[in-house]
Amino acid sequence: MVSERQKMEAGDWYCCIDDELHALRMEARRACHAHGTMPPDTRGNMAPELAAILGHAGEGAIIEAPFHCAYGINIRLGAQVYLNSGCAFIDTGQIEVGDGAMFGPGVHIYCADHHHDPALRKQGLERAIPVHIGANVWVGGGARILPGIRVGDDAIIGAGSVVAKDVPPGARVVGNPARVLP
């Protein structure tokens, strides 16, 4: 029998109302809480509890508090990645962030795609669609990146933008929905 977690990891429709997934979310909440309540003079760039649940955090990656993630296990941060305060990663699917990427405050990345049929959505059905952020990307404060998006290396996403389409390498996008600037 295939578990809901296995369905989630495969990108299939799964029920998020599940004991195993709930336990993983609670572990992530505890880790984010520990990170958010670290004394300011603590050595290191993140609480050990948060570092332990992340899929990968490259050398020099910094996550400012507060930070929220759904699971943590699906987040892969490259070297020298910087996440400013208030970022939230809903990592039902893989979120990959390339080396040197920088995020302003309050950036959200969403992998969860809830079912479009109201009756199935009410039952907790969703699917996880990965997000990929390239190297040396700058994401302005308050931007939202939707499920399945790929952002190419060296791109810039303007503050407050809602990214609903892939962003080519080196492009600058702004607005809601985000559009490529000439």
Short mmCIF file of C-alpha atoms in Angstrom, two decimals:
data_model
loop_
_atom_site.label_atom_id
_atom_site.label_comp_id
_atom_site.label_asym_id
_atom_site.label_seq_id
_atom_site.Cartn_x
_atom_site.Cartn_y
_atom_site.Cartn_z
CA MET A 1 0.00 0.00 0.00
CA VAL A 2 1.31 3.44 -0.93
CA SER A 3 1.40 5.98 1.90
CA GLU A 4 0.22 9.58 1.56
CA ARG A 5 3.85 10.69 2.03
CA GLN A 6 4.94 8.45 -0.86
CA LYS A 7 2.18 9.91 -3.04
CA MET A 8 3.30 13.44 -2.05
CA GLU A 9 6.92 12.65 -2.88
CA ALA A 10 5.88 11.21 -6.27
CA GLY A 11 3.85 14.32 -7.17
CA ASP A 12 0.59 12.38 -7.15
CA TRP A 13 -2.66 13.52 -5.56
CA TYR A 14 -2.50 12.76 -1.85
CA CYS A 15 -4.45 13.54 1.30
CA CYS A 16 -2.64 16.07 3.50
CA ILE A 17 -4.85 15.04 6.44
CA ASP A 18 -2.62 12.16 7.44
CA ASP A 19 -0.92 11.13 10.70
CA GLU A 20 2.58 10.69 9.23
CA LEU A 21 2.46 14.03 7.41
CA HIS A 22 1.05 15.71 10.51
CA ALA A 23 3.97 14.40 12.60
CA LEU A 24 6.45 15.74 10.03
CA ARG A 25 4.74 19.15 10.02
CA MET A 26 4.87 19.25 13.83
CA GLU A 27 8.59 18.47 13.74
CA ALA A 28 9.06 21.35 11.29
CA ARG A 29 7.02 23.68 13.53
CA ARG A 30 9.20 22.80 16.52
CA ALA A 31 12.37 23.38 14.46
CA CYS A 32 11.12 26.75 13.17
CA HIS A 33 10.15 27.73 16.72
CA ALA A 34 13.61 26.82 18.01
CA HIS A 35 15.15 28.86 15.20
CA GLY A 36 12.90 31.84 15.91
CA THR A 37 13.72 31.85 19.61
CA MET A 38 17.51 31.50 19.38
CA PRO A 39 19.38 34.08 21.44
CA PRO A 40 20.79 36.75 19.11
CA ASP A 41 24.39 35.94 20.04
CA THR A 42 24.14 32.23 19.17
CA ARG A 43 26.88 30.98 16.87
CA GLY A 44 25.86 29.64 13.50
CA ASN A 45 23.31 30.74 10.97
CA MET A 46 20.40 28.59 12.07
CA ALA A 47 19.15 26.60 15.01
CA PRO A 48 20.50 23.03 15.04
CA GLU A 49 16.90 21.75 15.03
CA LEU A 50 16.21 23.59 11.76
CA ALA A 51 19.50 22.51 10.19
CA ALA A 52 18.64 18.90 11.10
CA ILE A 53 15.33 18.81 9.21
CA LEU A 54 16.42 20.63 6.03
CA GLY A 55 17.09 18.46 3.01
CA HIS A 56 20.35 20.38 2.52
CA ALA A 57 21.85 23.70 3.58
CA GLY A 58 25.03 24.66 1.75
CA GLU A 59 28.02 26.29 3.38
CA GLY A 60 27.29 29.83 4.49
CA ALA A 61 23.51 29.59 4.01
CA ILE A 62 21.72 32.01 6.31
CA ILE A 63 18.06 31.90 7.34
CA GLU A 64 16.89 34.90 9.34
CA ALA A 65 14.09 34.42 11.86
CA PRO A 66 11.22 34.13 11.72
CA PHE A 67 11.12 31.39 9.11
CA HIS A 68 8.36 28.92 8.33
CA CYS A 69 8.41 25.69 6.37
CA ALA A 70 5.85 22.93 6.02
CA TYR A 71 8.29 20.01 6.28
CA GLY A 72 11.87 21.23 5.77
CA ILE A 73 12.90 17.87 4.34
CA ASN A 74 12.15 19.06 0.79
CA ILE A 75 14.26 22.24 0.96
CA ARG A 76 17.72 22.27 -0.65
CA LEU A 77 19.68 25.49 -0.24
CA GLY A 78 22.94 26.07 -2.10
CA ALA A 79 26.03 27.74 -0.67
CA GLN A 80 25.81 31.37 0.44
CA VAL A 81 22.00 31.49 0.11
CA TYR A 82 20.42 34.29 2.17
CA LEU A 83 16.78 34.23 3.35
CA ASN A 84 15.68 37.44 5.05
CA SER A 85 13.14 37.47 7.87
CA GLY A 86 9.60 36.25 7.39
CA CYS A 87 10.20 33.84 4.51
CA ALA A 88 7.80 30.89 4.24
CA PHE A 89 8.48 27.80 2.14
CA ILE A 90 5.52 25.43 1.73
CA ASP A 91 7.73 22.53 0.74
CA THR A 92 5.30 19.75 -0.01
CA GLY A 93 7.48 19.30 -3.11
CA GLN A 94 11.18 19.93 -3.61
CA ILE A 95 12.33 23.54 -3.34
CA GLU A 96 15.83 23.91 -4.76
CA VAL A 97 17.68 27.20 -4.37
CA GLY A 98 20.97 27.72 -6.22
CA ASP A 99 24.20 29.09 -4.81
CA GLY A 100 24.25 32.78 -3.95
CA ALA A 101 20.50 33.35 -4.26
CA MET A 102 19.13 36.11 -2.03
CA PHE A 103 15.58 36.56 -0.75
CA GLY A 104 14.12 39.74 0.68
CA PRO A 105 11.83 39.72 3.70
CA GLY A 106 8.51 37.92 3.51
CA VAL A 107 9.15 35.88 0.34
CA HIS A 108 6.85 32.87 0.02
CA ILE A 109 7.36 29.78 -2.12
CA TYR A 110 4.42 27.42 -2.59
CA CYS A 111 4.62 23.82 -3.86
CA ALA A 112 1.14 22.76 -2.70
CA ASP A 113 -1.51 22.70 -5.41
CA HIS A 114 -4.89 22.03 -3.78
CA HIS A 115 -7.47 20.16 -5.78
CA HIS A 116 -9.65 22.38 -7.95
CA ASP A 117 -12.77 20.30 -7.31
CA PRO A 118 -14.29 21.74 -4.09
CA ALA A 119 -15.47 18.35 -2.82
CA LEU A 120 -12.02 16.78 -3.28
CA ARG A 121 -10.30 19.86 -1.85
CA LYS A 122 -12.53 19.56 1.24
CA GLN A 123 -11.20 16.01 1.66
CA GLY A 124 -7.64 17.41 1.84
CA LEU A 125 -6.49 16.37 -1.63
CA GLU A 126 -3.49 18.23 -3.01
CA ARG A 127 -0.36 17.55 -5.01
CA ALA A 128 3.21 18.71 -4.61
CA ILE A 129 4.80 20.52 -7.54
CA PRO A 130 8.53 21.33 -7.20
CA VAL A 131 10.01 24.84 -7.49
CA HIS A 132 13.53 25.54 -8.74
CA ILE A 133 15.37 28.81 -8.13
CA GLY A 134 18.67 29.20 -9.99
CA ALA A 135 22.02 30.53 -8.80
CA ASN A 136 22.54 34.22 -8.02
CA VAL A 137 18.83 35.01 -8.18
CA TRP A 138 17.51 38.04 -6.28
CA VAL A 139 13.92 37.78 -5.03
CA GLY A 140 12.50 41.07 -3.70
CA GLY A 141 10.57 41.32 -0.48
CA GLY A 142 7.02 40.03 -0.40
CA ALA A 143 7.28 38.13 -3.68
CA ARG A 144 5.21 34.96 -4.12
CA ILE A 145 6.44 32.05 -6.23
CA LEU A 146 3.74 29.56 -7.23
CA PRO A 147 3.93 25.76 -7.65
CA GLY A 148 6.02 24.38 -10.50
CA ILE A 149 7.95 27.57 -11.26
CA ARG A 150 11.54 27.55 -12.53
CA VAL A 151 13.58 30.71 -12.11
CA GLY A 152 16.75 30.83 -14.21
CA ASP A 153 20.19 31.82 -12.96
CA ASP A 154 20.87 35.53 -12.38
CA ALA A 155 17.17 36.51 -12.63
CA ILE A 156 15.62 39.29 -10.54
CA ILE A 157 12.08 39.12 -9.18
CA GLY A 158 10.73 42.51 -8.11
CA ALA A 159 9.31 43.11 -4.65
CA GLY A 160 5.68 42.08 -4.30
CA SER A 161 5.62 40.14 -7.57
CA VAL A 162 3.50 37.03 -8.01
CA VAL A 163 5.42 34.60 -10.20
CA ALA A 164 3.00 32.36 -12.08
CA LYS A 165 5.23 31.57 -15.10
CA ASP A 166 8.83 30.42 -15.46
CA VAL A 167 11.46 33.17 -15.40
CA PRO A 168 14.26 32.95 -18.00
CA PRO A 169 17.91 33.25 -16.91
CA GLY A 170 18.97 36.86 -16.40
CA ALA A 171 15.42 38.21 -16.76
CA ARG A 172 13.86 40.86 -14.53
CA VAL A 173 10.18 40.33 -13.69
CA VAL A 174 7.71 42.52 -11.80
CA GLY A 175 4.01 42.72 -11.06
CA ASN A 176 0.99 40.54 -10.47
CA PRO A 177 1.20 38.41 -12.47
CA ALA A 178 4.92 38.95 -12.88
CA ARG A 179 5.96 40.05 -16.39
CA VAL A 180 9.42 40.21 -17.93
CA LEU A 181 10.78 43.74 -18.22
CA PRO A 182 12.34 44.75 -21.56
#
